[in-house]
mmCIF file of C-alpha atoms and ligand atoms in Angstrom:
data_model
loop_
_atom_site.group_PDB
_atom_site.id
_atom_site.type_symbol
_atom_site.label_atom_id
_atom_site.label_comp_id
_atom_site.label_asym_id
_atom_site.label_seq_id
_atom_site.Cartn_x
_atom_site.Cartn_y
_atom_site.Cartn_z
ATOM 1 C CA MET A 1 -21.908 -31.857 -22.577
ATOM 2 C CA THR A 2 -20.931 -29.300 -24.486
ATOM 3 C CA ASN A 3 -22.198 -26.040 -25.998
ATOM 4 C CA THR A 4 -20.316 -24.372 -28.745
ATOM 5 C CA THR A 5 -22.332 -21.447 -29.250
ATOM 6 C CA LEU A 6 -22.885 -20.264 -25.715
ATOM 7 C CA ASP A 7 -19.346 -20.985 -24.853
ATOM 8 C CA ASN A 8 -18.321 -18.639 -27.471
ATOM 9 C CA LEU A 9 -20.650 -15.758 -26.575
ATOM 10 C CA ILE A 10 -19.359 -16.151 -22.682
ATOM 11 C CA THR A 11 -15.829 -15.959 -24.237
ATOM 12 C CA ASP A 12 -17.084 -13.360 -26.514
ATOM 13 C CA LEU A 13 -18.370 -11.297 -23.808
ATOM 14 C CA ALA A 14 -15.411 -11.290 -21.365
ATOM 15 C CA SER A 15 -13.249 -10.264 -24.212
ATOM 16 C CA GLY A 16 -15.359 -7.553 -25.625
ATOM 17 C CA THR A 17 -15.776 -9.335 -28.910
ATOM 18 C CA VAL A 18 -19.398 -9.021 -28.087
ATOM 19 C CA GLN A 19 -20.188 -5.552 -26.428
ATOM 20 C CA VAL A 20 -23.474 -5.019 -24.322
ATOM 21 C CA VAL A 21 -25.317 -1.856 -25.418
ATOM 22 C CA ASP A 22 -27.655 -0.444 -23.062
ATOM 23 C CA LEU A 23 -30.594 0.994 -25.074
ATOM 24 C CA THR A 24 -32.654 2.128 -21.868
ATOM 25 C CA VAL A 25 -33.362 5.912 -20.622
ATOM 26 C CA ASN A 26 -32.979 6.688 -16.811
ATOM 27 C CA LEU A 27 -36.329 6.183 -15.016
ATOM 28 C CA ASP A 28 -36.827 8.763 -12.334
ATOM 29 C CA GLU A 29 -39.472 11.550 -11.528
ATOM 30 C CA ASN A 30 -38.538 13.327 -14.319
ATOM 31 C CA THR A 31 -39.016 10.645 -17.005
ATOM 32 C CA PRO A 32 -41.507 12.388 -19.674
ATOM 33 C CA VAL A 33 -44.765 10.495 -19.548
ATOM 34 C CA ILE A 34 -47.140 10.731 -22.699
ATOM 35 C CA GLY A 35 -49.683 13.226 -22.455
ATOM 36 C CA LEU A 36 -53.325 12.182 -23.707
ATOM 37 C CA PRO A 37 -56.121 14.838 -24.553
ATOM 38 C CA GLU A 38 -57.750 15.889 -21.410
ATOM 39 C CA GLU A 39 -60.869 13.830 -21.624
ATOM 40 C CA PHE A 40 -59.245 10.951 -21.325
ATOM 41 C CA LYS A 41 -57.624 9.257 -18.001
ATOM 42 C CA GLN A 42 -53.889 10.099 -17.985
ATOM 43 C CA SER A 43 -50.773 8.011 -16.959
ATOM 44 C CA PRO A 44 -49.097 9.092 -13.631
ATOM 45 C CA THR A 45 -45.182 9.793 -13.668
ATOM 46 C CA PHE A 46 -42.982 7.695 -12.019
ATOM 47 C CA LYS A 47 -42.715 8.026 -8.333
ATOM 48 C CA MET A 48 -40.379 6.444 -5.923
ATOM 49 C CA GLU A 49 -40.534 6.403 -1.962
ATOM 50 C CA LYS A 50 -38.039 5.313 0.563
ATOM 51 C CA ILE A 51 -38.893 2.382 2.791
ATOM 52 C CA SER A 52 -35.633 2.492 4.908
ATOM 53 C CA HIS A 53 -31.961 3.617 4.245
ATOM 54 C CA PHE A 54 -29.970 2.387 6.989
ATOM 55 C CA ASP A 55 -32.156 4.089 9.390
ATOM 56 C CA ASP A 56 -34.395 3.127 12.233
ATOM 57 C CA ALA A 57 -36.405 1.778 9.483
ATOM 58 C CA GLY A 58 -34.111 -0.575 8.425
ATOM 59 C CA PRO A 59 -30.887 -0.345 10.128
ATOM 60 C CA ALA A 60 -29.028 -2.827 7.642
ATOM 61 C CA TRP A 61 -30.772 -2.403 4.342
ATOM 62 C CA TYR A 62 -31.948 0.033 1.884
ATOM 63 C CA TRP A 63 -35.232 -0.604 -0.223
ATOM 64 C CA ASN A 64 -37.758 1.622 -2.102
ATOM 65 C CA LYS A 65 -41.129 1.142 -3.329
ATOM 66 C CA PHE A 66 -41.958 2.703 -6.523
ATOM 67 C CA SER A 67 -45.216 3.438 -8.692
ATOM 68 C CA CYS A 68 -45.732 4.455 -12.661
ATOM 69 C CA GLY A 69 -47.886 3.610 -15.782
ATOM 70 C CA GLU A 70 -47.296 0.379 -17.293
ATOM 71 C CA HIS A 71 -46.091 2.969 -20.335
ATOM 72 C CA THR A 72 -43.251 4.760 -18.586
ATOM 73 C CA GLY A 73 -39.718 5.667 -19.920
ATOM 74 C CA THR A 74 -38.373 3.243 -22.040
ATOM 75 C CA HIS A 75 -40.979 0.354 -22.249
ATOM 76 C CA PHE A 76 -42.607 -2.391 -23.746
ATOM 77 C CA ASP A 77 -46.058 -2.744 -25.523
ATOM 78 C CA ALA A 78 -47.541 -5.565 -25.552
ATOM 79 C CA PRO A 79 -50.519 -6.583 -28.019
ATOM 80 C CA GLY A 80 -52.916 -6.584 -25.278
ATOM 81 C CA HIS A 81 -52.238 -2.693 -24.896
ATOM 82 C CA TRP A 82 -54.514 -2.064 -28.146
ATOM 83 C CA VAL A 83 -58.082 -2.853 -28.792
ATOM 84 C CA THR A 84 -57.168 -4.629 -31.733
ATOM 85 C CA GLY A 85 -54.817 -6.876 -29.922
ATOM 86 C CA LYS A 86 -56.991 -7.689 -26.789
ATOM 87 C CA ASP A 87 -58.038 -11.123 -27.330
ATOM 88 C CA TYR A 88 -54.245 -13.073 -28.380
ATOM 89 C CA SER A 89 -54.108 -15.583 -25.441
ATOM 90 C CA ASP A 90 -50.158 -14.711 -25.359
ATOM 91 C CA GLY A 91 -50.789 -11.193 -25.781
ATOM 92 C CA CYS A 92 -50.009 -9.686 -22.510
ATOM 93 C CA THR A 93 -46.634 -9.516 -20.403
ATOM 94 C CA ASP A 94 -46.828 -12.699 -18.610
ATOM 95 C CA THR A 95 -48.203 -14.657 -21.446
ATOM 96 C CA ILE A 96 -45.923 -13.535 -24.269
ATOM 97 C CA LYS A 97 -43.365 -16.478 -25.181
ATOM 98 C CA PRO A 98 -40.271 -16.167 -23.644
ATOM 99 C CA GLN A 99 -38.029 -16.856 -26.621
ATOM 100 C CA ASP A 100 -40.111 -13.781 -28.469
ATOM 101 C CA LEU A 101 -37.998 -11.612 -25.966
ATOM 102 C CA VAL A 102 -34.953 -12.423 -27.754
ATOM 103 C CA ALA A 103 -34.460 -11.113 -31.434
ATOM 104 C CA PRO A 104 -32.282 -9.434 -34.054
ATOM 105 C CA ALA A 105 -32.540 -5.797 -34.748
ATOM 106 C CA ASN A 106 -32.486 -3.600 -37.768
ATOM 107 C CA VAL A 107 -31.646 0.000 -37.032
ATOM 108 C CA ILE A 108 -32.574 2.538 -40.205
ATOM 109 C CA ASP A 109 -30.965 5.876 -39.330
ATOM 110 C CA VAL A 110 -33.281 8.695 -40.085
ATOM 111 C CA THR A 111 -31.834 11.233 -37.815
ATOM 112 C CA LYS A 112 -31.117 13.618 -40.632
ATOM 113 C CA GLU A 113 -34.784 13.502 -42.236
ATOM 114 C CA CYS A 114 -35.950 14.029 -38.321
ATOM 115 C CA ALA A 115 -33.867 16.848 -37.646
ATOM 116 C CA GLU A 116 -35.531 18.545 -40.784
ATOM 117 C CA ASN A 117 -38.910 17.439 -40.302
ATOM 118 C CA PRO A 118 -40.330 16.571 -36.682
ATOM 119 C CA ASP A 119 -43.273 15.162 -38.409
ATOM 120 C CA TYR A 120 -41.167 12.999 -40.431
ATOM 121 C CA LEU A 121 -42.666 9.438 -41.595
ATOM 122 C CA LEU A 122 -40.870 6.248 -42.283
ATOM 123 C CA THR A 123 -42.258 4.731 -45.578
ATOM 124 C CA PRO A 124 -41.924 1.507 -47.217
ATOM 125 C CA GLU A 125 -39.893 2.757 -49.849
ATOM 126 C CA LYS A 126 -37.310 4.591 -47.356
ATOM 127 C CA VAL A 127 -37.027 0.637 -45.412
ATOM 128 C CA GLN A 128 -36.682 -0.825 -48.960
ATOM 129 C CA GLU A 129 -33.672 1.577 -50.149
ATOM 130 C CA TRP A 130 -32.322 0.663 -46.638
ATOM 131 C CA GLU A 131 -32.797 -3.231 -47.391
ATOM 132 C CA ALA A 132 -31.158 -2.601 -50.769
ATOM 133 C CA GLU A 133 -27.699 -1.309 -48.582
ATOM 134 C CA HIS A 134 -28.286 -3.863 -45.671
ATOM 135 C CA GLY A 135 -29.864 -6.836 -46.467
ATOM 136 C CA LYS A 136 -33.617 -7.627 -46.273
ATOM 137 C CA ILE A 137 -35.551 -7.568 -42.394
ATOM 138 C CA GLU A 138 -35.878 -10.962 -41.769
ATOM 139 C CA LYS A 139 -39.030 -12.586 -40.239
ATOM 140 C CA ASP A 140 -38.991 -12.052 -36.412
ATOM 141 C CA SER A 141 -36.609 -9.468 -36.403
ATOM 142 C CA TRP A 142 -37.175 -5.890 -34.850
ATOM 143 C CA LEU A 143 -37.389 -2.614 -36.932
ATOM 144 C CA LEU A 144 -35.676 -0.026 -34.611
ATOM 145 C CA MET A 145 -36.308 3.930 -35.916
ATOM 146 C CA ASN A 146 -33.288 5.765 -35.006
ATOM 147 C CA SER A 147 -34.602 9.595 -35.247
ATOM 148 C CA GLY A 148 -32.129 11.017 -33.043
ATOM 149 C CA TRP A 149 -35.423 11.898 -30.616
ATOM 150 C CA SER A 150 -33.731 10.721 -27.376
ATOM 151 C CA LYS A 151 -30.895 13.413 -27.800
ATOM 152 C CA ARG A 152 -33.338 16.207 -27.178
ATOM 153 C CA SER A 153 -34.329 18.026 -24.331
ATOM 154 C CA VAL A 154 -37.480 16.800 -22.733
ATOM 155 C CA GLU A 155 -39.603 19.700 -23.923
ATOM 156 C CA ASP A 156 -37.945 19.032 -27.596
ATOM 157 C CA PHE A 157 -38.981 15.506 -26.809
ATOM 158 C CA LEU A 158 -42.394 15.753 -26.291
ATOM 159 C CA ASN A 159 -42.768 18.621 -29.143
ATOM 160 C CA TYR A 160 -46.352 19.365 -28.074
ATOM 161 C CA ALA A 161 -48.021 22.212 -30.039
ATOM 162 C CA GLU A 162 -51.392 23.675 -29.809
ATOM 163 C CA ASP A 163 -52.617 20.965 -32.570
ATOM 164 C CA GLY A 164 -50.633 18.265 -30.829
ATOM 165 C CA PRO A 165 -47.375 16.541 -30.528
ATOM 166 C CA HIS A 166 -44.931 16.763 -33.521
ATOM 167 C CA THR A 167 -42.602 13.866 -33.283
ATOM 168 C CA PRO A 168 -41.648 11.320 -36.159
ATOM 169 C CA GLY A 169 -42.771 7.633 -36.574
ATOM 170 C CA PRO A 170 -43.882 5.479 -39.420
ATOM 171 C CA SER A 171 -46.467 5.730 -42.149
ATOM 172 C CA VAL A 172 -49.276 3.486 -42.194
ATOM 173 C CA GLU A 173 -48.193 1.743 -45.050
ATOM 174 C CA CYS A 174 -44.941 1.642 -43.564
ATOM 175 C CA VAL A 175 -46.325 -0.178 -40.951
ATOM 176 C CA LYS A 176 -48.790 -2.196 -43.206
ATOM 177 C CA PHE A 177 -45.189 -3.251 -44.907
ATOM 178 C CA LEU A 178 -43.593 -4.333 -41.661
ATOM 179 C CA VAL A 179 -46.114 -6.409 -40.694
ATOM 180 C CA GLU A 180 -47.708 -8.170 -44.322
ATOM 181 C CA GLU A 181 -44.660 -8.248 -46.128
ATOM 182 C CA ARG A 182 -41.576 -8.637 -43.530
ATOM 183 C CA ASP A 183 -43.713 -10.183 -40.518
ATOM 184 C CA VAL A 184 -41.494 -8.170 -38.166
ATOM 185 C CA ILE A 185 -41.501 -9.180 -34.291
ATOM 186 C CA GLY A 186 -42.265 -5.455 -33.595
ATOM 187 C CA PHE A 187 -41.207 -1.654 -34.002
ATOM 188 C CA GLY A 188 -39.177 0.364 -31.767
ATOM 189 C CA THR A 189 -38.473 3.893 -31.258
ATOM 190 C CA GLU A 190 -36.706 6.622 -29.690
ATOM 191 C CA THR A 191 -39.780 8.770 -29.578
ATOM 192 C CA ILE A 192 -42.072 8.560 -26.262
ATOM 193 C CA GLY A 193 -44.778 6.357 -28.152
ATOM 194 C CA THR A 194 -44.303 4.010 -31.635
ATOM 195 C CA ASP A 195 -46.563 6.067 -33.233
ATOM 196 C CA ALA A 196 -45.884 9.539 -34.821
ATOM 197 C CA GLY A 197 -47.210 12.377 -32.804
ATOM 198 C CA GLN A 198 -50.028 13.521 -35.334
ATOM 199 C CA ALA A 199 -50.941 9.839 -35.859
ATOM 200 C CA PHE A 200 -54.387 10.303 -34.271
ATOM 201 C CA LEU A 201 -55.315 11.947 -38.007
ATOM 202 C CA PHE A 202 -54.128 8.627 -39.750
ATOM 203 C CA ASP A 203 -56.776 6.079 -41.328
ATOM 204 C CA PRO A 204 -56.369 4.382 -38.947
ATOM 205 C CA GLN A 205 -55.431 5.928 -36.078
ATOM 206 C CA PHE A 206 -51.904 5.072 -34.340
ATOM 207 C CA PRO A 207 -51.121 2.593 -37.160
ATOM 208 C CA SER A 208 -48.372 0.831 -35.212
ATOM 209 C CA HIS A 209 -50.507 0.354 -31.821
ATOM 210 C CA HIS A 210 -53.313 -0.683 -34.369
ATOM 211 C CA LEU A 211 -51.755 -2.860 -37.010
ATOM 212 C CA MET A 212 -48.828 -4.255 -35.384
ATOM 213 C CA HIS A 213 -50.773 -5.103 -31.874
ATOM 214 C CA GLY A 214 -53.635 -6.237 -34.118
ATOM 215 C CA ALA A 215 -51.259 -8.694 -35.670
ATOM 216 C CA ASN A 216 -49.768 -9.655 -32.237
ATOM 217 C CA LYS A 217 -46.566 -7.544 -32.539
ATOM 218 C CA PHE A 218 -44.546 -5.766 -30.058
ATOM 219 C CA GLY A 219 -43.559 -2.072 -29.843
ATOM 220 C CA LEU A 220 -40.713 -0.606 -27.916
ATOM 221 C CA ALA A 221 -40.551 3.151 -26.907
ATOM 222 C CA SER A 222 -38.459 6.153 -25.561
ATOM 223 C CA LEU A 223 -34.917 3.760 -26.673
ATOM 224 C CA THR A 224 -32.085 5.390 -26.480
ATOM 225 C CA ASN A 225 -28.552 4.907 -28.094
ATOM 226 C CA LEU A 226 -30.027 3.764 -31.164
ATOM 227 C CA ASP A 227 -26.898 5.589 -32.644
ATOM 228 C CA LYS A 228 -24.345 2.740 -31.102
ATOM 229 C CA LEU A 229 -26.042 0.018 -32.985
ATOM 230 C CA PRO A 230 -24.825 -1.492 -36.538
ATOM 231 C CA PRO A 231 -27.842 -1.520 -39.222
ATOM 232 C CA LYS A 232 -27.965 -5.064 -38.837
ATOM 233 C CA GLY A 233 -26.245 -7.864 -36.766
ATOM 234 C CA SER A 234 -27.314 -6.837 -33.068
ATOM 235 C CA VAL A 235 -29.537 -9.172 -31.046
ATOM 236 C CA LEU A 236 -32.172 -7.696 -28.811
ATOM 237 C CA ILE A 237 -33.228 -8.739 -25.333
ATOM 238 C CA THR A 238 -36.518 -7.147 -24.026
ATOM 239 C CA PRO A 239 -38.218 -8.878 -21.186
ATOM 240 C CA PRO A 240 -41.000 -6.848 -20.118
ATOM 241 C CA LEU A 241 -41.636 -7.375 -16.271
ATOM 242 C CA LYS A 242 -43.985 -10.384 -15.454
ATOM 243 C CA ILE A 243 -47.303 -8.467 -14.571
ATOM 244 C CA VAL A 244 -50.125 -10.605 -14.929
ATOM 245 C CA ASN A 245 -52.547 -9.238 -17.602
ATOM 246 C CA GLY A 246 -49.873 -6.587 -17.971
ATOM 247 C CA SER A 247 -50.417 -4.474 -21.279
ATOM 248 C CA GLY A 248 -46.755 -3.526 -21.077
ATOM 249 C CA SER A 249 -44.012 -2.389 -18.841
ATOM 250 C CA PRO A 250 -40.878 -0.265 -18.254
ATOM 251 C CA LEU A 251 -37.705 -2.497 -18.691
ATOM 252 C CA ARG A 252 -33.980 -2.571 -19.503
ATOM 253 C CA VAL A 253 -33.168 -2.943 -23.258
ATOM 254 C CA LEU A 254 -29.928 -4.363 -23.840
ATOM 255 C CA ALA A 255 -28.452 -5.197 -27.617
ATOM 256 C CA LEU A 256 -25.711 -7.696 -28.175
ATOM 257 C CA VAL A 257 -23.152 -6.142 -30.385
ATOM 258 C CA SER A 258 -20.132 -7.921 -31.948
HETATM 259 MN MN1 MN B 301 -46.516 2.286 -24.822
#
């Protein structure tokens, strides 16, 4: 049996014609975690504890145990994360269809806009401007927002002020457009969550959660290296851990780029 497509992929990976770009941040105790208003329960940071390290506890082996919230570091938001997506039978980390975890990516560069305005909101007009240059966003593909946010210090990454965090994200209209007009598989971002820092003021609140997950679509947060992807043509591999009834999980996000 021959399978030319996969044979070519293996050859192209070996020769470097297809490259693998890691879109994942390091996961350790310093990995920033989203903070919620104090009336809500907070998500814990990543913690790791040694079980053994070639010592009396395990002379020939090294291993650790770790704990963290499901939404820590580079992580996947499943539809079941949000109240609007809670009833999908395929909406948690163990029930999402595997074929939905490999999908093409569109990358929109708004680093300049976000450097000028940390509250920058991606609009349908901006997306359509991008499409006029690079081509239409195809059904079941990702839209990734390159805000340049992964290059910031932790303090500037979270960018808290007295009136809440100031970080970029999509407008309500933009999320509606991506869901209803483009039928994307999900929205990904370099910021700590898929919604803008001030999205608690929007109607609906947190549209990237409310509307994307309400339509059984996904989120990817705290991505990095989006500047290493072409606007179009890369393929994302995004399997979250198969946590039973999980609302999401940290994951390694890889992009195949030719
Ligand atoms: Mn999340």
